[in-house]
Amino acid sequence: MFGSKIQSLLADRDGALALIHRLLTEQAWGQRKRYAAAFALMAVAAAATALGAYLIGDVINAAYVDKNLPGIVVLALAAAVIFSIKAAANYGHTVMLSRIGNRIVAENQRRMFNALISRTSTSFPPGIHPNSWLG
C-alpha cells in the first residue's frame, strides 16, 4: 500500500517528490563520497560542541569550587583545542557542501548548454534568434 502511494507520487514527472528523486539519483548519488565526508565533519563538530558543553561544568568547578589555577589553565587550553577542532570541522563541511552544490549546478548548466547547442536552428520558435537566449 505504501509502495504504491510512493509510485503514484513519483509518476507525476513534474511533482515535488519526483524532482527530489531525480535530484538524488542523478546528481547527489555521484557526490555520495563527498556528502559522507561532509556528514562526518558535521558529526565531529557536534561531538566537539557536546564536549565543550560538558567541559564548562569542569571549568566552573575548578574555578569556583576548587579554586585550582593550574586546573583552570589546563581546562582552558583543552577548551581552546576543542573549539578549534569544532571551527575547523564547521569550515570543512561548509566548504565541502558549497563545492558539491556548485558542482551540481555547473553540471546542470553544462548539460543545458550542450542540449541547446546540439539543437538545429529549425527547432527554435520562429522569429526568435537562438543567440537571444544566451545573453
PDB file of C-alpha atoms in Angstrom:
ATOM      1  CA  MET A   1       0.000   0.000   0.000  1.00  0.00           C
ATOM      2  CA  PHE A   2       2.719   2.457   0.987  1.00  0.00           C
ATOM      3  CA  GLY A   3       4.869   1.472  -2.008  1.00  0.00           C
ATOM      4  CA  SER A   4       2.006   2.073  -4.431  1.00  0.00           C
ATOM      5  CA  LYS A   5       1.401   5.511  -2.930  1.00  0.00           C
ATOM      6  CA  ILE A   6       5.068   6.429  -3.492  1.00  0.00           C
ATOM      7  CA  GLN A   7       4.907   5.073  -7.040  1.00  0.00           C
ATOM      8  CA  SER A   8       1.856   7.227  -7.750  1.00  0.00           C
ATOM      9  CA  LEU A   9       3.655  10.295  -6.358  1.00  0.00           C
ATOM     10  CA  LEU A  10       6.711   9.536  -8.492  1.00  0.00           C
ATOM     11  CA  ALA A  11       4.520   9.057 -11.586  1.00  0.00           C
ATOM     12  CA  ASP A  12       3.913  12.823 -11.781  1.00  0.00           C
ATOM     13  CA  ARG A  13       7.137  13.845 -13.535  1.00  0.00           C
ATOM     14  CA  ASP A  14       6.755  17.499 -12.521  1.00  0.00           C
ATOM     15  CA  GLY A  15       5.774  16.797  -8.907  1.00  0.00           C
ATOM     16  CA  ALA A  16       7.992  17.735  -5.980  1.00  0.00           C
ATOM     17  CA  LEU A  17       8.708  14.151  -4.943  1.00  0.00           C
ATOM     18  CA  ALA A  18       9.658  13.161  -8.486  1.00  0.00           C
ATOM     19  CA  LEU A  19      12.023  16.131  -8.760  1.00  0.00           C
ATOM     20  CA  ILE A  20      13.626  15.294  -5.413  1.00  0.00           C
ATOM     21  CA  HIS A  21      14.003  11.679  -6.524  1.00  0.00           C
ATOM     22  CA  ARG A  22      15.672  12.777  -9.770  1.00  0.00           C
ATOM     23  CA  LEU A  23      17.996  15.128  -7.899  1.00  0.00           C
ATOM     24  CA  LEU A  24      19.041  12.378  -5.509  1.00  0.00           C
ATOM     25  CA  THR A  25      19.520   9.710  -8.155  1.00  0.00           C
ATOM     26  CA  GLU A  26      21.042  11.783 -10.957  1.00  0.00           C
ATOM     27  CA  GLN A  27      23.084  14.344  -9.055  1.00  0.00           C
ATOM     28  CA  ALA A  28      23.588  13.531  -5.386  1.00  0.00           C
ATOM     29  CA  TRP A  29      24.469   9.871  -5.905  1.00  0.00           C
ATOM     30  CA  GLY A  30      27.596  10.862  -7.826  1.00  0.00           C
ATOM     31  CA  GLN A  31      28.648  13.062  -4.907  1.00  0.00           C
ATOM     32  CA  ARG A  32      27.978  10.465  -2.192  1.00  0.00           C
ATOM     33  CA  LYS A  33      31.603  10.225  -1.010  1.00  0.00           C
ATOM     34  CA  ARG A  34      31.816  13.979  -0.620  1.00  0.00           C
ATOM     35  CA  TYR A  35      28.481  14.015   1.200  1.00  0.00           C
ATOM     36  CA  ALA A  36      29.737  11.279   3.528  1.00  0.00           C
ATOM     37  CA  ALA A  37      32.877  13.296   4.309  1.00  0.00           C
ATOM     38  CA  ALA A  38      30.785  16.418   4.963  1.00  0.00           C
ATOM     39  CA  PHE A  39      28.446  14.485   7.275  1.00  0.00           C
ATOM     40  CA  ALA A  40      31.467  13.048   9.122  1.00  0.00           C
ATOM     41  CA  LEU A  41      32.755  16.592   9.657  1.00  0.00           C
ATOM     42  CA  MET A  42      29.304  17.576  10.930  1.00  0.00           C
ATOM     43  CA  ALA A  43      29.486  14.714  13.424  1.00  0.00           C
ATOM     44  CA  VAL A  44      32.917  15.910  14.588  1.00  0.00           C
ATOM     45  CA  ALA A  45      31.542  19.427  15.057  1.00  0.00           C
ATOM     46  CA  ALA A  46      28.555  18.090  17.002  1.00  0.00           C
ATOM     47  CA  ALA A  47      30.811  15.983  19.234  1.00  0.00           C
ATOM     48  CA  ALA A  48      33.057  18.995  19.862  1.00  0.00           C
ATOM     49  CA  THR A  49      30.003  21.056  20.800  1.00  0.00           C
ATOM     50  CA  ALA A  50      28.857  18.422  23.281  1.00  0.00           C
ATOM     51  CA  LEU A  51      32.359  18.051  24.713  1.00  0.00           C
ATOM     52  CA  GLY A  52      32.674  21.819  25.085  1.00  0.00           C
ATOM     53  CA  ALA A  53      29.382  21.979  26.972  1.00  0.00           C
ATOM     54  CA  TYR A  54      30.499  19.141  29.234  1.00  0.00           C
ATOM     55  CA  LEU A  55      33.842  20.850  29.844  1.00  0.00           C
ATOM     56  CA  ILE A  56      32.168  24.054  31.044  1.00  0.00           C
ATOM     57  CA  GLY A  57      30.993  22.236  34.193  1.00  0.00           C
ATOM     58  CA  ASP A  58      34.565  21.204  34.996  1.00  0.00           C
ATOM     59  CA  VAL A  59      35.808  24.750  34.369  1.00  0.00           C
ATOM     60  CA  ILE A  60      33.209  26.177  36.766  1.00  0.00           C
ATOM     61  CA  ASN A  61      34.098  23.584  39.402  1.00  0.00           C
ATOM     62  CA  ALA A  62      37.838  24.229  39.034  1.00  0.00           C
ATOM     63  CA  ALA A  63      37.390  27.982  39.234  1.00  0.00           C
ATOM     64  CA  TYR A  64      34.791  28.468  41.952  1.00  0.00           C
ATOM     65  CA  VAL A  65      34.706  25.267  43.991  1.00  0.00           C
ATOM     66  CA  ASP A  66      38.308  24.027  43.937  1.00  0.00           C
ATOM     67  CA  LYS A  67      39.975  27.416  43.241  1.00  0.00           C
ATOM     68  CA  ASN A  68      42.597  25.476  41.270  1.00  0.00           C
ATOM     69  CA  LEU A  69      44.514  27.814  38.924  1.00  0.00           C
ATOM     70  CA  PRO A  70      46.607  25.094  37.188  1.00  0.00           C
ATOM     71  CA  GLY A  71      43.417  23.115  36.594  1.00  0.00           C
ATOM     72  CA  ILE A  72      41.739  26.171  35.098  1.00  0.00           C
ATOM     73  CA  VAL A  73      44.687  26.711  32.745  1.00  0.00           C
ATOM     74  CA  VAL A  74      44.633  23.076  31.583  1.00  0.00           C
ATOM     75  CA  LEU A  75      40.874  23.165  31.071  1.00  0.00           C
ATOM     76  CA  ALA A  76      41.117  26.476  29.218  1.00  0.00           C
ATOM     77  CA  LEU A  77      43.720  25.015  26.856  1.00  0.00           C
ATOM     78  CA  ALA A  78      41.571  21.915  26.370  1.00  0.00           C
ATOM     79  CA  ALA A  79      38.570  24.132  25.594  1.00  0.00           C
ATOM     80  CA  ALA A  80      40.644  26.119  23.081  1.00  0.00           C
ATOM     81  CA  VAL A  81      41.691  22.914  21.331  1.00  0.00           C
ATOM     82  CA  ILE A  82      38.123  21.569  21.301  1.00  0.00           C
ATOM     83  CA  PHE A  83      36.685  24.777  19.884  1.00  0.00           C
ATOM     84  CA  SER A  84      39.470  24.969  17.291  1.00  0.00           C
ATOM     85  CA  ILE A  85      38.579  21.444  16.161  1.00  0.00           C
ATOM     86  CA  LYS A  86      34.921  22.456  16.045  1.00  0.00           C
ATOM     87  CA  ALA A  87      35.723  25.534  13.962  1.00  0.00           C
ATOM     88  CA  ALA A  88      37.835  23.517  11.508  1.00  0.00           C
ATOM     89  CA  ALA A  89      35.096  20.885  11.168  1.00  0.00           C
ATOM     90  CA  ASN A  90      32.420  23.556  10.605  1.00  0.00           C
ATOM     91  CA  TYR A  91      34.577  25.274   7.990  1.00  0.00           C
ATOM     92  CA  GLY A  92      35.341  21.949   6.299  1.00  0.00           C
ATOM     93  CA  HIS A  93      31.762  20.788   5.971  1.00  0.00           C
ATOM     94  CA  THR A  94      30.587  24.230   4.830  1.00  0.00           C
ATOM     95  CA  VAL A  95      33.204  24.368   2.088  1.00  0.00           C
ATOM     96  CA  MET A  96      32.523  20.781   1.024  1.00  0.00           C
ATOM     97  CA  LEU A  97      28.764  21.292   0.794  1.00  0.00           C
ATOM     98  CA  SER A  98      29.153  24.534  -1.155  1.00  0.00           C
ATOM     99  CA  ARG A  99      31.511  22.823  -3.604  1.00  0.00           C
ATOM    100  CA  ILE A 100      29.068  19.940  -4.015  1.00  0.00           C
ATOM    101  CA  GLY A 101      26.277  22.417  -4.744  1.00  0.00           C
ATOM    102  CA  ASN A 102      28.417  24.364  -7.191  1.00  0.00           C
ATOM    103  CA  ARG A 103      29.428  21.142  -8.942  1.00  0.00           C
ATOM    104  CA  ILE A 104      25.784  20.077  -9.314  1.00  0.00           C
ATOM    105  CA  VAL A 105      24.768  23.488 -10.673  1.00  0.00           C
ATOM    106  CA  ALA A 106      27.722  23.557 -13.101  1.00  0.00           C
ATOM    107  CA  GLU A 107      26.909  20.071 -14.379  1.00  0.00           C
ATOM    108  CA  ASN A 108      23.263  21.041 -14.968  1.00  0.00           C
ATOM    109  CA  GLN A 109      24.341  24.217 -16.757  1.00  0.00           C
ATOM    110  CA  ARG A 110      26.760  22.215 -18.893  1.00  0.00           C
ATOM    111  CA  ARG A 111      24.021  19.726 -19.825  1.00  0.00           C
ATOM    112  CA  MET A 112      21.576  22.516 -20.672  1.00  0.00           C
ATOM    113  CA  PHE A 113      24.152  24.367 -22.775  1.00  0.00           C
ATOM    114  CA  ASN A 114      25.098  21.200 -24.675  1.00  0.00           C
ATOM    115  CA  ALA A 115      21.420  20.429 -25.308  1.00  0.00           C
ATOM    116  CA  LEU A 116      20.867  23.967 -26.564  1.00  0.00           C
ATOM    117  CA  ILE A 117      23.912  23.907 -28.829  1.00  0.00           C
ATOM    118  CA  SER A 118      23.053  20.477 -30.255  1.00  0.00           C
ATOM    119  CA  ARG A 119      19.641  21.673 -31.428  1.00  0.00           C
ATOM    120  CA  THR A 120      19.327  22.740 -35.018  1.00  0.00           C
ATOM    121  CA  SER A 121      18.263  26.285 -35.765  1.00  0.00           C
ATOM    122  CA  THR A 122      14.987  25.000 -37.232  1.00  0.00           C
ATOM    123  CA  SER A 123      13.927  23.589 -33.863  1.00  0.00           C
ATOM    124  CA  PHE A 124      13.752  27.067 -32.320  1.00  0.00           C
ATOM    125  CA  PRO A 125      10.468  29.014 -32.420  1.00  0.00           C
ATOM    126  CA  PRO A 126      10.107  31.256 -35.478  1.00  0.00           C
ATOM    127  CA  GLY A 127      11.043  34.889 -35.009  1.00  0.00           C
ATOM    128  CA  ILE A 128      13.367  34.237 -32.059  1.00  0.00           C
ATOM    129  CA  HIS A 129      17.072  34.003 -32.767  1.00  0.00           C
ATOM    130  CA  PRO A 130      18.923  31.404 -30.626  1.00  0.00           C
ATOM    131  CA  ASN A 131      21.582  33.953 -29.660  1.00  0.00           C
ATOM    132  CA  SER A 132      18.954  35.954 -27.751  1.00  0.00           C
ATOM    133  CA  TRP A 133      18.572  33.010 -25.344  1.00  0.00           C
ATOM    134  CA  LEU A 134      22.205  33.135 -24.262  1.00  0.00           C
ATOM    135  CA  GLY A 135      22.558  36.787 -23.404  1.00  0.00           C
TER     136      GLY A 135
END
